[in-house]
Structure formats: structure tokens, C-alpha cells
Amino acid sequence: MVCSARLFCLSLILFLGLGLAPAGPAAADPAATAFALSQGSEAPLNALRRQAGSAPLAPDPQLAAAAADHAAWMHSTGQTGHAGRGGLRSYERALAAGYCPAAIAENIAWGQASLQAALSTWAGSGGHRRNMVNRIFTRYGLARAEGYWVLILGGACVG
């Protein structure tokens, strides 16, 4: 799916152990930079969660790898959407990166110059904000490739 909106599009995919066997992740483009938000009250994502009564998220290296791969793919192709390299969606990319079967949500954005701008864009969108404060999610991976941003949120492992 290619999004027609300039700022962002939304996908919330909740698969719980469906036995999908995705292809392995492709090597991330060197332009992708994974960001790990600091734990604690100063991290803007966790501050938003605290205001909503949700527990803080913990960074996850597998989700960060899946986010970095997708951000790099969007940057290298100029395409934006939740289906990326090989048609894989966020859940499949997370599994391919080694994350366990769990609930997954993904926010993407493009054109923002900073992490704060990307987070503000998502916080200003009802669906994206719901993803970020949803209590089912306990872990995250966040990546940027130039102006392309990907936040993948993951729930507790099932099975």
C-alpha cells in the first residue's frame, strides 16, 4: 500500500502467533539510523504514555532493526507505506528481525527534520497517538533514514 497523505499513514496490525514464515530481513541501508529513546521521564514518547496512564516502553533491538530496514527501504525507493521490501508488513518484518509473535503496531512519517517533530506529528493524529499510548505495547523500535521515520511497537510475546 502506498499512502497518498504527505505526512503519515496508519496501520495497526494485531497478529497473535499465526505461524507466518517471513523471509529474512535484507541488510539495512547505511542511511538508516536507529534511535533508542532514553528510558525515563524525559523521553517524549514515554512522557506521552505517562500522561495517558500507560507504563513506559523499553527499547528492543529486534524492533529497532525492523524499523531501520523499513525506513531504509522507504528512503531508497521513495515509497511510503506499511508494506515494504518484498511486500512484508510490520508484523512480518518484526518476526524476520527475531522479535517474538506478539501484537505489533507501526507508525510511519516522512518529511520531519527531527525526532521531536516526528513524535509531535504522530501525537497529533488520533490513530497514531492511540498506538503510542496503547497499554498492550511494552517495547519499541524507532529508526530514521533521512526524513523517513518508523516506529514499531510490540506487545508481550505469546507462545
CSV table of C-alpha atoms in Angstrom, one decimal:
chain,number,residue,atom,x,y,z
A,1,MET,CA,0.0,0.0,0.0
A,2,VAL,CA,1.3,3.4,-0.9
A,3,CYS,CA,0.0,6.3,1.2
A,4,SER,CA,-1.3,9.4,-0.6
A,5,ALA,CA,-1.1,11.6,2.5
A,6,ARG,CA,2.1,13.6,2.8
A,7,LEU,CA,2.7,13.5,6.5
A,8,PHE,CA,1.8,9.9,7.6
A,9,CYS,CA,-0.4,6.9,7.3
A,10,LEU,CA,-1.6,4.4,9.9
A,11,SER,CA,-1.5,0.7,10.3
A,12,LEU,CA,-2.4,-1.3,13.4
A,13,ILE,CA,-1.8,-5.0,12.8
A,14,LEU,CA,-2.6,-7.3,15.6
A,15,PHE,CA,-1.4,-10.9,14.8
A,16,LEU,CA,-1.0,-13.3,17.6
A,17,GLY,CA,1.1,-16.2,16.6
A,18,LEU,CA,-0.3,-17.0,13.2
A,19,GLY,CA,2.7,-19.1,12.2
A,20,LEU,CA,3.7,-16.8,9.3
A,21,ALA,CA,7.2,-17.6,7.9
A,22,PRO,CA,8.5,-14.3,6.5
A,23,ALA,CA,11.7,-14.1,4.5
A,24,GLY,CA,14.8,-12.9,6.4
A,25,PRO,CA,15.4,-9.2,6.6
A,26,ALA,CA,17.5,-7.5,4.0
A,27,ALA,CA,20.6,-5.6,5.0
A,28,ALA,CA,19.6,-2.1,6.2
A,29,ASP,CA,20.7,0.9,4.1
A,30,PRO,CA,23.6,2.7,5.8
A,31,ALA,CA,21.4,5.9,5.6
A,32,ALA,CA,19.2,4.4,8.3
A,33,THR,CA,20.0,5.4,11.8
A,34,ALA,CA,18.3,3.6,14.7
A,35,PHE,CA,17.3,5.8,17.6
A,36,ALA,CA,16.9,4.4,21.1
A,37,LEU,CA,14.8,6.8,23.2
A,38,SER,CA,16.2,7.2,26.7
A,39,GLN,CA,14.3,5.5,29.5
A,40,GLY,CA,12.8,7.8,32.0
A,41,SER,CA,10.5,10.8,32.3
A,42,GLU,CA,12.4,13.0,29.7
A,43,ALA,CA,11.8,10.7,26.7
A,44,PRO,CA,9.0,12.3,24.8
A,45,LEU,CA,7.3,9.0,23.8
A,46,ASN,CA,7.3,7.8,27.4
A,47,ALA,CA,6.2,11.2,28.7
A,48,LEU,CA,3.1,10.9,26.4
A,49,ARG,CA,2.5,7.4,27.7
A,50,ARG,CA,2.8,8.5,31.3
A,51,GLN,CA,0.2,11.3,30.7
A,52,ALA,CA,-2.1,8.6,29.3
A,53,GLY,CA,-1.5,6.3,32.3
A,54,SER,CA,0.5,3.8,30.4
A,55,ALA,CA,3.8,2.2,31.5
A,56,PRO,CA,7.0,3.3,29.8
A,57,LEU,CA,8.2,1.4,26.7
A,58,ALA,CA,11.5,-0.4,26.7
A,59,PRO,CA,13.7,-0.3,23.6
A,60,ASP,CA,14.0,-3.5,21.7
A,61,PRO,CA,16.9,-4.3,19.3
A,62,GLN,CA,14.9,-6.5,17.0
A,63,LEU,CA,12.1,-4.0,16.6
A,64,ALA,CA,14.7,-1.3,16.0
A,65,ALA,CA,16.3,-3.5,13.3
A,66,ALA,CA,12.9,-4.0,11.7
A,67,ALA,CA,12.2,-0.3,11.8
A,68,ALA,CA,15.6,0.6,10.4
A,69,ASP,CA,15.1,-1.8,7.5
A,70,HIS,CA,11.8,-0.3,6.6
A,71,ALA,CA,13.0,3.3,7.0
A,72,ALA,CA,16.0,2.5,4.7
A,73,TRP,CA,13.7,0.8,2.2
A,74,MET,CA,11.3,3.9,2.1
A,75,HIS,CA,14.3,6.2,1.7
A,76,SER,CA,15.9,4.1,-1.1
A,77,THR,CA,12.7,3.7,-3.1
A,78,GLY,CA,10.9,6.9,-2.3
A,79,GLN,CA,7.8,4.9,-1.5
A,80,THR,CA,5.9,5.3,1.8
A,81,GLY,CA,3.6,2.7,3.3
A,82,HIS,CA,3.3,-0.1,5.6
A,83,ALA,CA,4.1,-2.8,3.0
A,84,GLY,CA,7.8,-2.6,2.4
A,85,ARG,CA,10.6,-4.7,0.9
A,86,GLY,CA,9.2,-7.9,-0.6
A,87,GLY,CA,5.7,-6.8,0.4
A,88,LEU,CA,6.4,-7.5,4.1
A,89,ARG,CA,4.3,-5.7,6.7
A,90,SER,CA,5.4,-4.6,10.1
A,91,TYR,CA,4.5,-7.9,11.8
A,92,GLU,CA,6.4,-9.9,9.3
A,93,ARG,CA,9.4,-7.6,9.4
A,94,ALA,CA,9.4,-7.8,13.2
A,95,LEU,CA,9.4,-11.7,13.1
A,96,ALA,CA,12.1,-11.7,10.4
A,97,ALA,CA,14.3,-9.5,12.7
A,98,GLY,CA,13.9,-12.0,15.5
A,99,TYR,CA,11.0,-10.5,17.5
A,100,CYS,CA,8.6,-13.0,19.0
A,101,PRO,CA,5.0,-13.4,17.9
A,102,ALA,CA,3.1,-10.5,19.5
A,103,ALA,CA,0.8,-7.6,18.9
A,104,ILE,CA,2.5,-5.1,16.6
A,105,ALA,CA,1.7,-1.6,15.5
A,106,GLU,CA,3.6,0.7,13.2
A,107,ASN,CA,3.7,4.5,12.8
A,108,ILE,CA,5.5,5.9,9.8
A,109,ALA,CA,6.2,9.5,8.9
A,110,TRP,CA,8.2,11.4,6.3
A,111,GLY,CA,9.5,14.9,5.9
A,112,GLN,CA,10.1,15.7,9.6
A,113,ALA,CA,13.5,17.1,10.4
A,114,SER,CA,13.8,15.8,13.9
A,115,LEU,CA,12.7,13.1,16.3
A,116,GLN,CA,10.6,15.6,18.2
A,117,ALA,CA,8.8,16.7,15.0
A,118,ALA,CA,8.0,13.1,14.1
A,119,LEU,CA,6.7,12.3,17.5
A,120,SER,CA,4.6,15.5,17.5
A,121,THR,CA,3.1,14.6,14.2
A,122,TRP,CA,2.1,11.2,15.5
A,123,ALA,CA,0.8,12.6,18.8
A,124,GLY,CA,-1.4,15.0,16.8
A,125,SER,CA,-3.1,12.1,14.9
A,126,GLY,CA,-5.7,10.1,16.8
A,127,GLY,CA,-4.8,6.7,15.4
A,128,HIS,CA,-1.1,7.2,15.8
A,129,ARG,CA,-1.5,8.5,19.3
A,130,ARG,CA,-3.6,5.5,20.2
A,131,ASN,CA,-0.8,3.3,19.0
A,132,MET,CA,1.8,5.1,21.1
A,133,VAL,CA,-0.2,5.0,24.4
A,134,ASN,CA,-1.8,1.6,23.9
A,135,ARG,CA,-1.1,-0.4,27.1
A,136,ILE,CA,-0.8,-3.7,25.1
A,137,PHE,CA,2.6,-2.4,23.8
A,138,THR,CA,5.6,-2.8,26.1
A,139,ARG,CA,8.6,-2.4,23.7
A,140,TYR,CA,9.5,-0.3,20.7
A,141,GLY,CA,12.0,0.2,17.9
A,142,LEU,CA,12.5,3.6,16.3
A,143,ALA,CA,14.5,4.4,13.2
A,144,ARG,CA,15.2,7.2,10.7
A,145,ALA,CA,16.6,7.2,7.2
A,146,GLU,CA,17.0,10.8,6.1
A,147,GLY,CA,13.5,12.2,6.6
A,148,TYR,CA,11.7,8.8,6.8
A,149,TRP,CA,10.7,7.7,10.3
A,150,VAL,CA,9.4,4.3,11.5
A,151,LEU,CA,8.2,3.5,15.0
A,152,ILE,CA,7.3,-0.2,15.6
A,153,LEU,CA,5.6,-1.0,18.9
A,154,GLY,CA,5.5,-4.6,20.2
A,155,GLY,CA,3.5,-6.3,22.8
A,156,ALA,CA,4.4,-9.2,25.2
A,157,CYS,CA,5.5,-12.4,23.5
A,158,VAL,CA,2.8,-15.1,23.1
A,159,GLY,CA,3.5,-18.8,23.0
